[in-house]
Amino acid sequence: MGTILLAGGAEFGGEMASPDRRALDLAGGLSARISIIPAAAAPDDNHRRTGENGVRWFRSLGATAVRALPLIDRVSAEDPDVVRDLHQSTFIYIPGGFPRYLEQTLTGSAGWAAIIEAYRNGAVVAGASAGAMVLCSHYFDPDSGEVHQGLGLVPNTCFLPHHDVFGHKWVPRLAALLPTTITLIGVDEETAILSGTASGKWEVHGKGEATIYHASTTERHTDGAVFLLPGQSGSIRL
């Protein structure tokens, strides 16, 4: 398996250099084949800018093979050229936007199957804000106020982005809506957690905190901390 990066928001900014450089190292260094999927930003026609920001950011870190893929809807999620590029990627980054639209775009698509295959072959799969939300087994749609089934790359979890700004306000509602077996992962802006250590633990990178809510316990972890997520067993949606 590869590595998972879950970022709390404010991706492609200066304070995200630490987690993104760590992810680059794990993906093969500055020559890593980076693909950015801006689909979550498509509903408000912001996908071009999002993709361009991602390309500019990773090039500023020294990456030499980065591009924004034209995966913005269900049709393009089935495009053979897009699927081929995802198969060949060693670092796939899914930025923020609209989580429900993103999940419906990817679920059951050839593009998502290619992402899973790349991950199983050792690629880094990263999500920020809405991108991180849908990678978990459950996600909260703030537009509808409902909880939906995510893509399940991180089993038995629900991600709270922008935790220091507003994500922490979702905790009481999600605690009531979700089974007690689900772990809530709150990550601050300009902060990310990465899996992939030999022991199955997660690392914190960035200026904020990762807050883990499980059952009646709350854990807070800062930059450099290494921790385990409870309940990491389950299946990925294809």
GROMACS .gro file of C-alpha atoms in nm:
model
  238
    1MET     CA    1   0.000   0.000   0.000
    2GLY     CA    2   0.095   0.362  -0.042
    3THR     CA    3   0.053   0.668   0.177
    4ILE     CA    4  -0.255   0.874   0.261
    5LEU     CA    5  -0.238   1.247   0.333
    6LEU     CA    6  -0.535   1.424   0.491
    7ALA     CA    7  -0.506   1.804   0.503
    8GLY     CA    8  -0.731   2.034   0.701
    9GLY     CA    9  -0.745   2.311   0.442
   10ALA     CA   10  -0.557   2.610   0.303
   11GLU     CA   11  -0.374   2.371   0.071
   12PHE     CA   12  -0.116   2.491  -0.179
   13GLY     CA   13   0.004   2.759   0.063
   14GLY     CA   14   0.338   2.829   0.227
   15GLU     CA   15   0.253   2.665   0.560
   16MET     CA   16   0.187   2.331   0.386
   17ALA     CA   17   0.547   2.286   0.273
   18SER     CA   18   0.627   2.039   0.553
   19PRO     CA   19   0.357   1.777   0.481
   20ASP     CA   20   0.381   1.819   0.105
   21ARG     CA   21   0.759   1.776   0.102
   22ARG     CA   22   0.720   1.465   0.318
   23ALA     CA   23   0.460   1.333   0.072
   24LEU     CA   24   0.688   1.411  -0.222
   25ASP     CA   25   0.969   1.212  -0.060
   26LEU     CA   26   0.736   0.916  -0.014
   27ALA     CA   27   0.611   0.946  -0.373
   28GLY     CA   28   0.958   0.924  -0.523
   29GLY     CA   29   1.113   1.266  -0.476
   30LEU     CA   30   1.105   1.570  -0.701
   31SER     CA   31   1.051   1.352  -1.010
   32ALA     CA   32   0.729   1.205  -0.866
   33ARG     CA   33   0.443   1.198  -1.117
   34ILE     CA   34   0.188   1.429  -0.952
   35SER     CA   35  -0.174   1.444  -1.069
   36ILE     CA   36  -0.414   1.703  -0.924
   37ILE     CA   37  -0.788   1.629  -0.941
   38PRO     CA   38  -0.985   1.958  -0.916
   39ALA     CA   39  -1.332   1.801  -0.945
   40ALA     CA   40  -1.458   1.927  -0.608
   41ALA     CA   41  -1.415   2.285  -0.730
   42ALA     CA   42  -1.614   2.232  -1.052
   43PRO     CA   43  -1.966   2.323  -0.924
   44ASP     CA   44  -1.871   2.689  -0.886
   45ASP     CA   45  -1.644   2.684  -1.194
   46ASN     CA   46  -1.333   2.715  -0.980
   47HIS     CA   47  -1.158   2.400  -1.102
   48ARG     CA   48  -0.918   2.571  -1.344
   49ARG     CA   49  -0.784   2.807  -1.081
   50THR     CA   50  -0.759   2.526  -0.828
   51GLY     CA   51  -0.565   2.309  -1.069
   52GLU     CA   52  -0.333   2.594  -1.165
   53ASN     CA   53  -0.269   2.676  -0.800
   54GLY     CA   54  -0.175   2.315  -0.732
   55VAL     CA   55   0.061   2.296  -1.027
   56ARG     CA   56   0.226   2.625  -0.929
   57TRP     CA   57   0.261   2.513  -0.566
   58PHE     CA   58   0.429   2.180  -0.632
   59ARG     CA   59   0.660   2.335  -0.890
   60SER     CA   60   0.763   2.587  -0.624
   61LEU     CA   61   0.867   2.288  -0.410
   62GLY     CA   62   1.085   2.163  -0.696
   63ALA     CA   63   0.854   1.899  -0.847
   64THR     CA   64   0.922   1.847  -1.217
   65ALA     CA   65   0.627   1.631  -1.331
   66VAL     CA   66   0.302   1.785  -1.205
   67ARG     CA   67  -0.023   1.846  -1.392
   68ALA     CA   68  -0.389   1.913  -1.322
   69LEU     CA   69  -0.602   1.642  -1.479
   70PRO     CA   70  -0.931   1.737  -1.651
   71LEU     CA   71  -1.131   1.520  -1.411
   72ILE     CA   72  -1.421   1.748  -1.323
   73ASP     CA   73  -1.737   1.537  -1.366
   74ARG     CA   74  -1.866   1.185  -1.410
   75VAL     CA   75  -1.791   1.177  -1.782
   76SER     CA   76  -1.428   1.280  -1.738
   77ALA     CA   77  -1.393   1.032  -1.449
   78GLU     CA   78  -1.440   0.762  -1.713
   79ASP     CA   79  -1.210   0.917  -1.973
   80PRO     CA   80  -0.945   0.663  -2.082
   81ASP     CA   81  -0.672   0.928  -2.100
   82VAL     CA   82  -0.747   1.046  -1.747
   83VAL     CA   83  -0.757   0.687  -1.622
   84ARG     CA   84  -0.422   0.615  -1.786
   85ASP     CA   85  -0.263   0.919  -1.624
   86LEU     CA   86  -0.394   0.815  -1.283
   87HIS     CA   87  -0.256   0.464  -1.325
   88GLN     CA   88   0.086   0.615  -1.393
   89SER     CA   89   0.078   0.865  -1.106
   90THR     CA   90   0.285   0.827  -0.791
   91PHE     CA   91   0.119   1.121  -0.611
   92ILE     CA   92  -0.252   1.204  -0.652
   93TYR     CA   93  -0.384   1.518  -0.485
   94ILE     CA   94  -0.757   1.594  -0.445
   95PRO     CA   95  -0.815   1.955  -0.326
   96GLY     CA   96  -1.122   2.102  -0.161
   97GLY     CA   97  -1.462   2.222  -0.277
   98PHE     CA   98  -1.797   2.047  -0.266
   99PRO     CA   99  -1.776   1.703  -0.096
  100ARG     CA  100  -2.107   1.561  -0.218
  101TYR     CA  101  -2.032   1.647  -0.581
  102LEU     CA  102  -1.681   1.503  -0.550
  103GLU     CA  103  -1.797   1.175  -0.397
  104GLN     CA  104  -2.070   1.128  -0.659
  105THR     CA  105  -1.818   1.202  -0.934
  106LEU     CA  106  -1.569   0.940  -0.815
  107THR     CA  107  -1.777   0.657  -0.665
  108GLY     CA  108  -1.780   0.355  -0.894
  109SER     CA  109  -1.583   0.532  -1.166
  110ALA     CA  110  -1.289   0.406  -1.366
  111GLY     CA  111  -1.095   0.704  -1.235
  112TRP     CA  112  -1.146   0.601  -0.873
  113ALA     CA  113  -1.050   0.242  -0.955
  114ALA     CA  114  -0.728   0.376  -1.107
  115ILE     CA  115  -0.657   0.580  -0.793
  116ILE     CA  116  -0.702   0.269  -0.578
  117GLU     CA  117  -0.471   0.068  -0.802
  118ALA     CA  118  -0.207   0.341  -0.788
  119TYR     CA  119  -0.238   0.349  -0.408
  120ARG     CA  120  -0.202  -0.028  -0.387
  121ASN     CA  121   0.112   0.004  -0.598
  122GLY     CA  122   0.262   0.252  -0.353
  123ALA     CA  123   0.136   0.595  -0.460
  124VAL     CA  124   0.053   0.881  -0.225
  125VAL     CA  125  -0.317   0.972  -0.228
  126ALA     CA  126  -0.382   1.311  -0.073
  127GLY     CA  127  -0.701   1.497   0.004
  128ALA     CA  128  -0.753   1.846   0.141
  129SER     CA  129  -1.075   1.967   0.300
  130ALA     CA  130  -1.354   1.813   0.084
  131GLY     CA  131  -1.094   1.588  -0.078
  132ALA     CA  132  -0.996   1.449   0.261
  133MET     CA  133  -1.359   1.420   0.371
  134VAL     CA  134  -1.463   1.183   0.092
  135LEU     CA  135  -1.156   0.961   0.137
  136CYS     CA  136  -1.296   0.851   0.473
  137SER     CA  137  -1.575   0.599   0.531
  138HIS     CA  138  -1.827   0.873   0.613
  139TYR     CA  139  -1.849   1.245   0.545
  140PHE     CA  140  -2.073   1.530   0.650
  141ASP     CA  141  -2.231   1.738   0.375
  142PRO     CA  142  -2.267   2.089   0.520
  143ASP     CA  143  -2.505   2.191   0.239
  144SER     CA  144  -2.767   1.930   0.330
  145GLY     CA  145  -2.669   1.866   0.692
  146GLU     CA  146  -2.657   1.493   0.615
  147VAL     CA  147  -2.396   1.223   0.660
  148HIS     CA  148  -2.310   1.014   0.353
  149GLN     CA  149  -2.097   0.713   0.282
  150GLY     CA  150  -1.749   0.810   0.166
  151LEU     CA  151  -1.498   0.628  -0.049
  152GLY     CA  152  -1.358   0.433   0.245
  153LEU     CA  153  -0.986   0.468   0.186
  154VAL     CA  154  -0.960   0.544   0.559
  155PRO     CA  155  -1.207   0.301   0.723
  156ASN     CA  156  -1.430   0.381   1.019
  157THR     CA  157  -1.356   0.754   1.011
  158CYS     CA  158  -1.517   1.090   0.941
  159PHE     CA  159  -1.298   1.391   0.864
  160LEU     CA  160  -1.352   1.741   1.005
  161PRO     CA  161  -1.158   1.993   0.793
  162HIS     CA  162  -1.075   2.348   0.899
  163HIS     CA  163  -1.107   2.216   1.255
  164ASP     CA  164  -0.968   2.529   1.416
  165VAL     CA  165  -1.202   2.756   1.218
  166PHE     CA  166  -1.536   2.572   1.204
  167GLY     CA  167  -1.486   2.193   1.187
  168HIS     CA  168  -1.491   2.163   1.567
  169LYS     CA  169  -1.850   2.288   1.564
  170TRP     CA  170  -1.960   1.971   1.381
  171VAL     CA  171  -1.853   1.738   1.662
  172PRO     CA  172  -2.177   1.728   1.868
  173ARG     CA  173  -2.393   1.674   1.560
  174LEU     CA  174  -2.170   1.403   1.412
  175ALA     CA  175  -2.140   1.228   1.747
  176ALA     CA  176  -2.519   1.197   1.745
  177LEU     CA  177  -2.548   1.091   1.381
  178LEU     CA  178  -2.263   0.840   1.354
  179PRO     CA  179  -2.207   0.500   1.521
  180THR     CA  180  -1.973   0.509   1.819
  181THR     CA  181  -1.728   0.295   1.622
  182ILE     CA  182  -1.654   0.589   1.389
  183THR     CA  183  -1.351   0.800   1.473
  184LEU     CA  184  -1.375   1.173   1.406
  185ILE     CA  185  -1.054   1.326   1.271
  186GLY     CA  186  -1.029   1.702   1.311
  187VAL     CA  187  -0.736   1.867   1.134
  188ASP     CA  188  -0.660   2.239   1.147
  189GLU     CA  189  -0.590   2.454   0.846
  190GLU     CA  190  -0.230   2.452   0.720
  191THR     CA  191  -0.188   2.110   0.882
  192ALA     CA  192  -0.197   1.751   0.757
  193ILE     CA  193  -0.164   1.396   0.881
  194LEU     CA  194   0.011   1.123   0.682
  195SER     CA  195  -0.012   0.747   0.704
  196GLY     CA  196   0.246   0.506   0.576
  197THR     CA  197   0.488   0.453   0.860
  198ALA     CA  198   0.606   0.097   0.902
  199SER     CA  199   0.400   0.052   1.219
  200GLY     CA  200   0.077   0.178   1.059
  201LYS     CA  201   0.089   0.501   1.255
  202TRP     CA  202   0.010   0.854   1.137
  203GLU     CA  203   0.236   1.161   1.143
  204VAL     CA  204   0.131   1.523   1.204
  205HIS     CA  205   0.288   1.799   0.992
  206GLY     CA  206   0.211   2.168   0.999
  207LYS     CA  207   0.147   2.457   1.232
  208GLY     CA  208  -0.184   2.338   1.382
  209GLU     CA  209  -0.321   2.030   1.554
  210ALA     CA  210  -0.490   1.701   1.472
  211THR     CA  211  -0.772   1.622   1.713
  212ILE     CA  212  -0.899   1.265   1.736
  213TYR     CA  213  -1.242   1.193   1.882
  214HIS     CA  214  -1.324   0.829   1.955
  215ALA     CA  215  -1.599   0.709   2.185
  216SER     CA  216  -1.567   0.936   2.489
  217THR     CA  217  -1.200   1.025   2.441
  218THR     CA  218  -1.029   1.321   2.277
  219GLU     CA  219  -0.663   1.328   2.174
  220ARG     CA  220  -0.470   1.628   2.041
  221HIS     CA  221  -0.148   1.593   1.844
  222THR     CA  222   0.086   1.865   1.722
  223ASP     CA  223   0.361   1.887   1.461
  224GLY     CA  224   0.592   1.587   1.472
  225ALA     CA  225   0.359   1.365   1.674
  226VAL     CA  226   0.302   1.004   1.570
  227PHE     CA  227  -0.021   0.829   1.665
  228LEU     CA  228  -0.252   0.539   1.585
  229LEU     CA  229  -0.610   0.571   1.461
  230PRO     CA  230  -0.851   0.328   1.627
  231GLY     CA  231  -1.072   0.094   1.424
  232GLN     CA  232  -0.869   0.079   1.104
  233SER     CA  233  -1.039  -0.216   0.940
  234GLY     CA  234  -1.292  -0.205   0.660
  235SER     CA  235  -1.326  -0.195   0.283
  236ILE     CA  236  -1.274   0.058   0.008
  237ARG     CA  237  -1.565   0.154  -0.217
  238LEU     CA  238  -1.500   0.080  -0.584
   0.00000   0.00000   0.00000
